[in-house]
Amino acid sequence: MKKETSVGSEKKGAWTVMILLIVAIVCMIIILLYLIGIAVSERFARKMLKIPILSQMTRVVAGNIYEIDDTNEEINVRKKETDSKKEVVSQDASEKSTLLAYQSDAPWDYLKGCYFIGDSRTVALAAYDLIADENTIAEVGLSHIDALQHVYTQKSGLQYDVASFLEAKQPDILYIAFGVNGIAFVEESRYKEEYENMMDQILLMAPNSKVVIEAIGPIKEGYSMTSRMTNADIDHYNEFLYDLAEKKGIYYVDSNKCLKDDYNSLKDEYNSGDGLHYTQDGYAQVAEYIRSHPVTE
């Protein structure tokens, strides 16, 4: 009898150990999925911050990846409020404003009279016929540091550097769209110095043009092409570009707004697949934003 009881107890104990082991494995899988989710998705991390039992651990783990915490949420709210105030001021001010404002009656053919110099994102605008190729010089992978020395080739085969393009075209309205390709590889002081130098040279070459600096568009973090930059970095450099435009007495168009989700990241539907470039619909949003925020003076 004692032997049977002992065997029964052993079996019961084995089942208990097995159940505990299964529970432990399931818990480990859940924890692993949680950590993977935080590592690959800022949106998921921010959702976890809202769950009381997970908020503190998420803040510790995700903070090392995205530099997010409760104060960042407050900063995003304040930034949106500040941007809204800027927009209102720019619409109401009678004098020239740096920030281009929304105009409900902006002409539909506005972009036809505009000229563009930029990197791959500008290349795509021309490739999708959202801006005129003959009015555009742009190059994939180009940074502002090399922009003035580069020779650009249009679809027609015509080649220009910046100086010859501006001399030949004499643009009334000129958009400059550089910056994203320097964020990950150029020290900040050099980045800013070189951008200001480029703008000074362009303003000398095009004294009669109304010059607009375009905001750097957002990215989707977590891709190989965006691994060395964040949207917080982009916001930081966009503040510099706005200040530079104000300093030089030219214009700034905040075209990155139309591409962002509620988490200050590139909307999923506009991600072409590499986190850096956009879908055709994404570029169409950029072109529409520029058209509806025109230079009117």
GROMACS .gro file of N, CA and C in nm, residues 103-240:
model
  414
  103GLN      N    1  -0.294   7.799  -4.749
  103GLN     CA    2  -0.378   7.892  -4.825
  103GLN      C    3  -0.487   7.811  -4.894
  104SER      N    4  -0.611   7.833  -4.853
  104SER     CA    5  -0.722   7.755  -4.908
  104SER      C    6  -0.741   7.780  -5.057
  105ASP      N    7  -0.697   7.897  -5.104
  105ASP     CA    8  -0.714   7.930  -5.246
  105ASP      C    9  -0.584   7.920  -5.324
  106ALA      N   10  -0.491   7.838  -5.275
  106ALA     CA   11  -0.363   7.821  -5.345
  106ALA      C   12  -0.388   7.768  -5.487
  107PRO      N   13  -0.323   7.825  -5.588
  107PRO     CA   14  -0.347   7.783  -5.727
  107PRO      C   15  -0.305   7.638  -5.750
  108TRP      N   16  -0.383   7.565  -5.829
  108TRP     CA   17  -0.355   7.425  -5.855
  108TRP      C   18  -0.230   7.405  -5.940
  109ASP      N   19  -0.194   7.507  -6.018
  109ASP     CA   20  -0.075   7.494  -6.103
  109ASP      C   21   0.047   7.559  -6.040
  110TYR      N   22   0.043   7.584  -5.910
  110TYR     CA   23   0.153   7.653  -5.841
  110TYR      C   24   0.287   7.583  -5.862
  111LEU      N   25   0.289   7.450  -5.852
  111LEU     CA   26   0.415   7.375  -5.860
  111LEU      C   27   0.483   7.387  -5.996
  112LYS      N   28   0.405   7.415  -6.099
  112LYS     CA   29   0.464   7.426  -6.234
  112LYS      C   30   0.564   7.541  -6.243
  113GLY      N   31   0.546   7.642  -6.160
  113GLY     CA   32   0.635   7.757  -6.164
  113GLY      C   33   0.746   7.752  -6.061
  114CYS      N   34   0.758   7.639  -5.990
  114CYS     CA   35   0.859   7.626  -5.885
  114CYS      C   36   0.978   7.543  -5.932
  115TYR      N   37   1.093   7.568  -5.872
  115TYR     CA   38   1.216   7.496  -5.905
  115TYR      C   39   1.268   7.429  -5.778
  116PHE      N   40   1.337   7.315  -5.799
  116PHE     CA   41   1.375   7.232  -5.685
  116PHE      C   42   1.520   7.183  -5.697
  117ILE      N   43   1.588   7.185  -5.583
  117ILE     CA   44   1.721   7.125  -5.573
  117ILE      C   45   1.719   7.034  -5.450
  118GLY      N   46   1.760   6.907  -5.467
  118GLY     CA   47   1.751   6.819  -5.351
  118GLY      C   48   1.813   6.682  -5.370
  119ASP      N   49   1.775   6.592  -5.281
  119ASP     CA   50   1.830   6.457  -5.278
  119ASP      C   51   1.729   6.356  -5.335
  120SER      N   52   1.735   6.231  -5.289
  120SER     CA   53   1.652   6.125  -5.348
  120SER      C   54   1.503   6.149  -5.331
  121ARG      N   55   1.465   6.216  -5.226
  121ARG     CA   56   1.323   6.243  -5.206
  121ARG      C   57   1.271   6.343  -5.310
  122THR      N   58   1.357   6.432  -5.354
  122THR     CA   59   1.321   6.524  -5.463
  122THR      C   60   1.325   6.451  -5.597
  123VAL      N   61   1.420   6.359  -5.611
  123VAL     CA   62   1.424   6.275  -5.731
  123VAL      C   63   1.290   6.205  -5.750
  124ALA      N   64   1.236   6.152  -5.641
  124ALA     CA   65   1.108   6.079  -5.649
  124ALA      C   66   0.992   6.170  -5.687
  125LEU      N   67   0.990   6.293  -5.635
  125LEU     CA   68   0.884   6.387  -5.671
  125LEU      C   69   0.881   6.410  -5.822
  126ALA      N   70   1.000   6.422  -5.882
  126ALA     CA   71   1.007   6.441  -6.027
  126ALA      C   72   0.975   6.311  -6.101
  127ALA      N   73   1.021   6.199  -6.047
  127ALA     CA   74   0.998   6.070  -6.112
  127ALA      C   75   0.848   6.037  -6.120
  128TYR      N   76   0.772   6.079  -6.021
  128TYR     CA   77   0.628   6.057  -6.019
  128TYR      C   78   0.551   6.172  -6.087
  129ASP      N   79   0.626   6.261  -6.152
  129ASP     CA   80   0.566   6.374  -6.224
  129ASP      C   81   0.484   6.466  -6.134
  130LEU      N   82   0.525   6.475  -6.009
  130LEU     CA   83   0.458   6.565  -5.915
  130LEU      C   84   0.517   6.705  -5.924
  131ILE      N   85   0.641   6.713  -5.969
  131ILE     CA   86   0.705   6.840  -6.002
  131ILE      C   87   0.770   6.824  -6.138
  132ALA      N   88   0.799   6.934  -6.205
  132ALA     CA   89   0.853   6.927  -6.341
  132ALA      C   90   1.001   6.888  -6.339
  133ASP      N   91   1.036   6.785  -6.415
  133ASP     CA   92   1.175   6.740  -6.419
  133ASP      C   93   1.268   6.848  -6.472
  134GLU      N   94   1.221   6.925  -6.570
  134GLU     CA   95   1.307   7.031  -6.626
  134GLU      C   96   1.333   7.143  -6.526
  135ASN      N   97   1.251   7.148  -6.420
  135ASN     CA   98   1.268   7.249  -6.316
  135ASN      C   99   1.342   7.195  -6.194
  136THR      N  100   1.400   7.076  -6.210
  136THR     CA  101   1.454   7.005  -6.093
  136THR      C  102   1.594   6.952  -6.119
  137ILE      N  103   1.682   6.972  -6.022
  137ILE     CA  104   1.809   6.898  -6.019
  137ILE      C  105   1.819   6.830  -5.883
  138ALA      N  106   1.839   6.699  -5.884
  138ALA     CA  107   1.843   6.622  -5.760
  138ALA      C  108   1.921   6.494  -5.783
  139GLU      N  109   1.970   6.436  -5.673
  139GLU     CA  110   2.053   6.316  -5.686
  139GLU      C  111   2.032   6.226  -5.565
  140VAL      N  112   2.020   6.096  -5.591
  140VAL     CA  113   2.005   5.997  -5.485
  140VAL      C  114   2.130   5.994  -5.397
  141GLY      N  115   2.111   5.997  -5.266
  141GLY     CA  116   2.222   5.983  -5.172
  141GLY      C  117   2.305   6.107  -5.149
  142LEU      N  118   2.266   6.219  -5.209
  142LEU     CA  119   2.347   6.341  -5.200
  142LEU      C  120   2.319   6.414  -5.070
  143SER      N  121   2.425   6.467  -5.009
  143SER     CA  122   2.408   6.550  -4.890
  143SER      C  123   2.434   6.696  -4.926
  144HIS      N  124   2.395   6.785  -4.838
  144HIS     CA  125   2.413   6.928  -4.864
  144HIS      C  126   2.559   6.967  -4.872
  145ILE      N  127   2.646   6.886  -4.815
  145ILE     CA  128   2.789   6.918  -4.814
  145ILE      C  129   2.846   6.914  -4.956
  146ASP      N  130   2.794   6.824  -5.041
  146ASP     CA  131   2.844   6.809  -5.178
  146ASP      C  132   2.751   6.869  -5.283
  147ALA      N  133   2.645   6.933  -5.239
  147ALA     CA  134   2.541   6.977  -5.333
  147ALA      C  135   2.590   7.078  -5.436
  148LEU      N  136   2.674   7.170  -5.396
  148LEU     CA  137   2.717   7.276  -5.487
  148LEU      C  138   2.817   7.227  -5.591
  149GLN      N  139   2.893   7.124  -5.558
  149GLN     CA  140   2.995   7.073  -5.650
  149GLN      C  141   2.943   6.965  -5.745
  150HIS      N  142   2.829   6.909  -5.713
  150HIS     CA  143   2.778   6.795  -5.788
  150HIS      C  144   2.724   6.837  -5.925
  151VAL      N  145   2.739   6.747  -6.023
  151VAL     CA  146   2.680   6.767  -6.155
  151VAL      C  147   2.557   6.678  -6.165
  152TYR      N  148   2.442   6.738  -6.189
  152TYR     CA  149   2.314   6.669  -6.192
  152TYR      C  150   2.273   6.644  -6.338
  153THR      N  151   2.210   6.528  -6.363
  153THR     CA  152   2.163   6.495  -6.497
  153THR      C  153   2.012   6.480  -6.495
  154GLN      N  154   1.943   6.556  -6.578
  154GLN     CA  155   1.798   6.548  -6.588
  154GLN      C  156   1.758   6.435  -6.683
  155LYS      N  157   1.629   6.402  -6.687
  155LYS     CA  158   1.581   6.296  -6.775
  155LYS      C  159   1.615   6.325  -6.921
  156SER      N  160   1.615   6.451  -6.957
  156SER     CA  161   1.643   6.490  -7.094
  156SER      C  162   1.788   6.470  -7.133
  157GLY      N  163   1.873   6.448  -7.034
  157GLY     CA  164   2.016   6.435  -7.059
  157GLY      C  165   2.092   6.562  -7.032
  158LEU      N  166   2.023   6.672  -7.013
  158LEU     CA  167   2.090   6.797  -6.980
  158LEU      C  168   2.156   6.788  -6.844
  159GLN      N  169   2.275   6.847  -6.835
  159GLN     CA  170   2.350   6.842  -6.711
  159GLN      C  171   2.374   6.983  -6.657
  160TYR      N  172   2.364   6.995  -6.525
  160TYR     CA  173   2.386   7.123  -6.459
  160TYR      C  174   2.457   7.101  -6.327
  161ASP      N  175   2.537   7.199  -6.286
  161ASP     CA  176   2.566   7.211  -6.145
  161ASP      C  177   2.471   7.318  -6.092
  162VAL      N  178   2.476   7.346  -5.963
  162VAL     CA  179   2.380   7.440  -5.906
  162VAL      C  180   2.394   7.577  -5.970
  163ALA      N  181   2.517   7.623  -5.989
  163ALA     CA  182   2.540   7.757  -6.044
  163ALA      C  183   2.483   7.770  -6.185
  164SER      N  184   2.510   7.673  -6.271
  164SER     CA  185   2.463   7.682  -6.409
  164SER      C  186   2.311   7.665  -6.417
  165PHE      N  187   2.255   7.583  -6.328
  165PHE     CA  188   2.109   7.564  -6.324
  165PHE      C  189   2.040   7.695  -6.288
  166LEU      N  190   2.089   7.762  -6.185
  166LEU     CA  191   2.027   7.887  -6.141
  166LEU      C  192   2.046   7.998  -6.244
  167GLU      N  193   2.161   7.998  -6.309
  167GLU     CA  194   2.185   8.099  -6.413
  167GLU      C  195   2.093   8.076  -6.533
  168ALA      N  196   2.074   7.950  -6.570
  168ALA     CA  197   1.992   7.920  -6.687
  168ALA      C  198   1.843   7.939  -6.660
  169LYS      N  199   1.799   7.903  -6.541
  169LYS     CA  200   1.655   7.901  -6.511
  169LYS      C  201   1.603   8.031  -6.451
  170GLN      N  202   1.688   8.103  -6.379
  170GLN     CA  203   1.644   8.226  -6.312
  170GLN      C  204   1.511   8.204  -6.239
  171PRO      N  205   1.507   8.110  -6.145
  171PRO     CA  206   1.380   8.073  -6.083
  171PRO      C  207   1.320   8.185  -5.998
  172ASP      N  208   1.190   8.199  -6.008
  172ASP     CA  209   1.120   8.293  -5.922
  172ASP      C  210   1.107   8.235  -5.782
  173ILE      N  211   1.069   8.105  -5.774
  173ILE     CA  212   1.055   8.036  -5.645
  173ILE      C  213   1.143   7.912  -5.647
  174LEU      N  214   1.230   7.901  -5.548
  174LEU     CA  215   1.328   7.793  -5.545
  174LEU      C  216   1.322   7.719  -5.412
  175TYR      N  217   1.302   7.585  -5.419
  175TYR     CA  218   1.297   7.501  -5.300
  175TYR      C  219   1.427   7.424  -5.283
  176ILE      N  220   1.478   7.422  -5.160
  176ILE     CA  221   1.600   7.349  -5.127
  176ILE      C  222   1.563   7.237  -5.032
  177ALA      N  223   1.593   7.111  -5.069
  177ALA     CA  224   1.550   6.995  -4.990
  177ALA      C  225   1.666   6.899  -4.965
  178PHE      N  226   1.749   6.934  -4.870
  178PHE     CA  227   1.861   6.849  -4.828
  178PHE      C  228   1.855   6.828  -4.676
  179GLY      N  229   1.941   6.738  -4.628
  179GLY     CA  230   1.959   6.727  -4.484
  179GLY      C  231   1.955   6.588  -4.427
  180VAL      N  232   1.870   6.499  -4.480
  180VAL     CA  233   1.856   6.369  -4.419
  180VAL      C  234   1.982   6.284  -4.435
  181ASN      N  235   2.054   6.303  -4.545
  181ASN     CA  236   2.173   6.220  -4.571
  181ASN      C  237   2.294   6.261  -4.489
  182GLY      N  238   2.286   6.374  -4.419
  182GLY     CA  239   2.398   6.415  -4.337
  182GLY      C  240   2.380   6.383  -4.190
  183ILE      N  241   2.259   6.355  -4.147
  183ILE     CA  242   2.232   6.340  -4.004
  183ILE      C  243   2.314   6.229  -3.941
  184ALA      N  244   2.321   6.115  -4.006
  184ALA     CA  245   2.384   5.998  -3.946
  184ALA      C  246   2.537   5.998  -3.953
  185PHE      N  247   2.594   6.082  -4.041
  185PHE     CA  248   2.737   6.068  -4.067
  185PHE      C  249   2.820   6.195  -4.045
  186VAL      N  250   2.754   6.308  -4.019
  186VAL     CA  251   2.827   6.434  -4.009
  186VAL      C  252   2.812   6.491  -3.868
  187GLU      N  253   2.924   6.533  -3.810
  187GLU     CA  254   2.920   6.595  -3.679
  187GLU      C  255   2.834   6.721  -3.683
  188GLU      N  256   2.758   6.746  -3.578
  188GLU     CA  257   2.655   6.849  -3.581
  188GLU      C  258   2.708   6.987  -3.618
  189SER      N  259   2.820   7.028  -3.561
  189SER     CA  260   2.871   7.162  -3.590
  189SER      C  261   2.908   7.177  -3.737
  190ARG      N  262   2.965   7.071  -3.796
  190ARG     CA  263   2.999   7.077  -3.938
  190ARG      C  264   2.871   7.075  -4.023
  191TYR      N  265   2.776   6.992  -3.983
  191TYR     CA  266   2.647   6.986  -4.054
  191TYR      C  267   2.589   7.126  -4.068
  192LYS      N  268   2.579   7.196  -3.957
  192LYS     CA  269   2.518   7.328  -3.957
  192LYS      C  270   2.601   7.430  -4.034
  193GLU      N  271   2.732   7.424  -4.015
  193GLU     CA  272   2.820   7.518  -4.086
  193GLU      C  273   2.810   7.500  -4.237
  194GLU      N  274   2.811   7.375  -4.282
  194GLU     CA  275   2.806   7.346  -4.425
  194GLU      C  276   2.669   7.383  -4.485
  195TYR      N  277   2.562   7.361  -4.407
  195TYR     CA  278   2.430   7.397  -4.459
  195TYR      C  279   2.418   7.548  -4.475
  196GLU      N  280   2.465   7.622  -4.378
  196GLU     CA  281   2.458   7.768  -4.387
  196GLU      C  282   2.545   7.818  -4.501
  197ASN      N  283   2.663   7.758  -4.518
  197ASN     CA  284   2.749   7.797  -4.630
  197ASN      C  285   2.682   7.771  -4.764
  198MET      N  286   2.616   7.653  -4.777
  198MET     CA  287   2.545   7.622  -4.901
  198MET      C  288   2.436   7.727  -4.928
  199MET      N  289   2.360   7.760  -4.825
  199MET     CA  290   2.252   7.858  -4.843
  199MET      C  291   2.307   7.996  -4.879
  200ASP      N  292   2.417   8.035  -4.818
  200ASP     CA  293   2.477   8.165  -4.852
  200ASP      C  294   2.516   8.169  -4.999
  201GLN      N  295   2.575   8.059  -5.048
  201GLN     CA  296   2.617   8.054  -5.188
  201GLN      C  297   2.496   8.057  -5.282
  202ILE      N  298   2.393   7.983  -5.248
  202ILE     CA  299   2.272   7.982  -5.331
  202ILE      C  300   2.207   8.119  -5.336
  203LEU      N  301   2.202   8.187  -5.223
  203LEU     CA  302   2.142   8.320  -5.219
  203LEU      C  303   2.222   8.421  -5.301
  204LEU      N  304   2.352   8.402  -5.306
  204LEU     CA  305   2.435   8.487  -5.392
  204LEU      C  306   2.410   8.457  -5.540
  205MET      N  307   2.391   8.329  -5.572
  205MET     CA  308   2.368   8.288  -5.710
  205MET      C  309   2.228   8.324  -5.760
  206ALA      N  310   2.133   8.331  -5.666
  206ALA     CA  311   1.993   8.356  -5.705
  206ALA      C  312   1.937   8.472  -5.623
  207PRO      N  313   1.991   8.592  -5.642
  207PRO     CA  314   1.950   8.707  -5.559
  207PRO      C  315   1.805   8.749  -5.579
  208ASN      N  316   1.747   8.712  -5.691
  208ASN     CA  317   1.610   8.754  -5.721
  208ASN      C  318   1.507   8.644  -5.695
  209SER      N  319   1.553   8.530  -5.646
  209SER     CA  320   1.463   8.418  -5.621
  209SER      C  321   1.405   8.424  -5.481
  210LYS      N  322   1.281   8.376  -5.468
  210LYS     CA  323   1.221   8.355  -5.337
  210LYS      C  324   1.259   8.212  -5.296
  211VAL      N  325   1.346   8.200  -5.198
  211VAL     CA  326   1.405   8.071  -5.162
  211VAL      C  327   1.333   8.011  -5.043
  212VAL      N  328   1.305   7.880  -5.054
  212VAL     CA  329   1.233   7.807  -4.948
  212VAL      C  330   1.317   7.686  -4.905
  213ILE      N  331   1.340   7.672  -4.776
  213ILE     CA  332   1.401   7.550  -4.723
  213ILE      C  333   1.290   7.454  -4.686
  214GLU      N  334   1.298   7.331  -4.737
  214GLU     CA  335   1.200   7.228  -4.703
  214GLU      C  336   1.241   7.154  -4.576
  215ALA      N  337   1.145   7.125  -4.491
  215ALA     CA  338   1.170   7.042  -4.373
  215ALA      C  339   1.217   6.903  -4.416
  216ILE      N  340   1.301   6.842  -4.334
  216ILE     CA  341   1.343   6.705  -4.356
  216ILE      C  342   1.227   6.613  -4.318
  217GLY      N  343   1.190   6.523  -4.406
  217GLY     CA  344   1.077   6.435  -4.380
  217GLY      C  345   1.108   6.328  -4.277
  218PRO      N  346   1.006   6.271  -4.214
  218PRO     CA  347   1.025   6.169  -4.111
  218PRO      C  348   1.070   6.036  -4.167
  219ILE      N  349   1.111   5.948  -4.078
  219ILE     CA  350   1.153   5.813  -4.115
  219ILE      C  351   1.072   5.712  -4.035
  220LYS      N  352   1.086   5.586  -4.072
  220LYS     CA  353   1.034   5.476  -3.992
  220LYS      C  354   1.156   5.409  -3.928
  221GLU      N  355   1.166   5.421  -3.797
  221GLU     CA  356   1.284   5.370  -3.728
  221GLU      C  357   1.285   5.217  -3.725
  222GLY      N  358   1.405   5.160  -3.713
  222GLY     CA  359   1.418   5.015  -3.703
  222GLY      C  360   1.462   4.947  -3.830
  223TYR      N  361   1.483   5.025  -3.938
  223TYR     CA  362   1.531   4.969  -4.065
  223TYR      C  363   1.681   4.995  -4.078
  224SER      N  364   1.748   4.917  -4.162
  224SER     CA  365   1.893   4.933  -4.176
  224SER      C  366   1.930   5.071  -4.227
  225MET      N  367   1.848   5.128  -4.314
  225MET     CA  368   1.879   5.259  -4.371
  225MET      C  369   1.853   5.373  -4.273
  226THR      N  370   1.783   5.344  -4.164
  226THR     CA  371   1.753   5.449  -4.066
  226THR      C  372   1.811   5.417  -3.929
  227SER      N  373   1.901   5.320  -3.924
  227SER     CA  374   1.950   5.271  -3.795
  227SER      C  375   2.035   5.373  -3.721
  228ARG      N  376   2.088   5.472  -3.792
  228ARG     CA  377   2.178   5.568  -3.727
  228ARG      C  378   2.113   5.704  -3.706
  229MET      N  379   1.981   5.710  -3.715
  229MET     CA  380   1.911   5.835  -3.689
  229MET      C  381   1.773   5.807  -3.632
  230THR      N  382   1.716   5.906  -3.568
  230THR     CA  383   1.582   5.894  -3.511
  230THR      C  384   1.498   6.014  -3.557
  231ASN      N  385   1.370   6.006  -3.535
  231ASN     CA  386   1.283   6.119  -3.567
  231ASN      C  387   1.309   6.236  -3.472
  232ALA      N  388   1.358   6.206  -3.351
  232ALA     CA  389   1.399   6.314  -3.261
  232ALA      C  390   1.517   6.390  -3.320
  233ASP      N  391   1.610   6.317  -3.384
  233ASP     CA  392   1.722   6.383  -3.452
  233ASP      C  393   1.671   6.474  -3.564
  234ILE      N  394   1.579   6.423  -3.642
  234ILE     CA  395   1.524   6.499  -3.754
  234ILE      C  396   1.454   6.625  -3.704
  235ASP      N  397   1.378   6.613  -3.597
  235ASP     CA  398   1.312   6.731  -3.539
  235ASP      C  399   1.415   6.836  -3.497
  236HIS      N  400   1.523   6.788  -3.438
  236HIS     CA  401   1.629   6.878  -3.392
  236HIS      C  402   1.689   6.956  -3.509
  237TYR      N  403   1.718   6.886  -3.618
  237TYR     CA  404   1.777   6.954  -3.734
  237TYR      C  405   1.674   7.040  -3.807
  238ASN      N  406   1.549   7.002  -3.802
  238ASN     CA  407   1.446   7.088  -3.862
  238ASN      C  408   1.432   7.220  -3.786
  239GLU      N  409   1.451   7.216  -3.656
  239GLU     CA  410   1.452   7.341  -3.579
  239GLU      C  411   1.566   7.431  -3.627
  240PHE      N  412   1.681   7.370  -3.652
  240PHE     CA  413   1.794   7.446  -3.705
  240PHE      C  414   1.760   7.505  -3.842
   0.00000   0.00000   0.00000
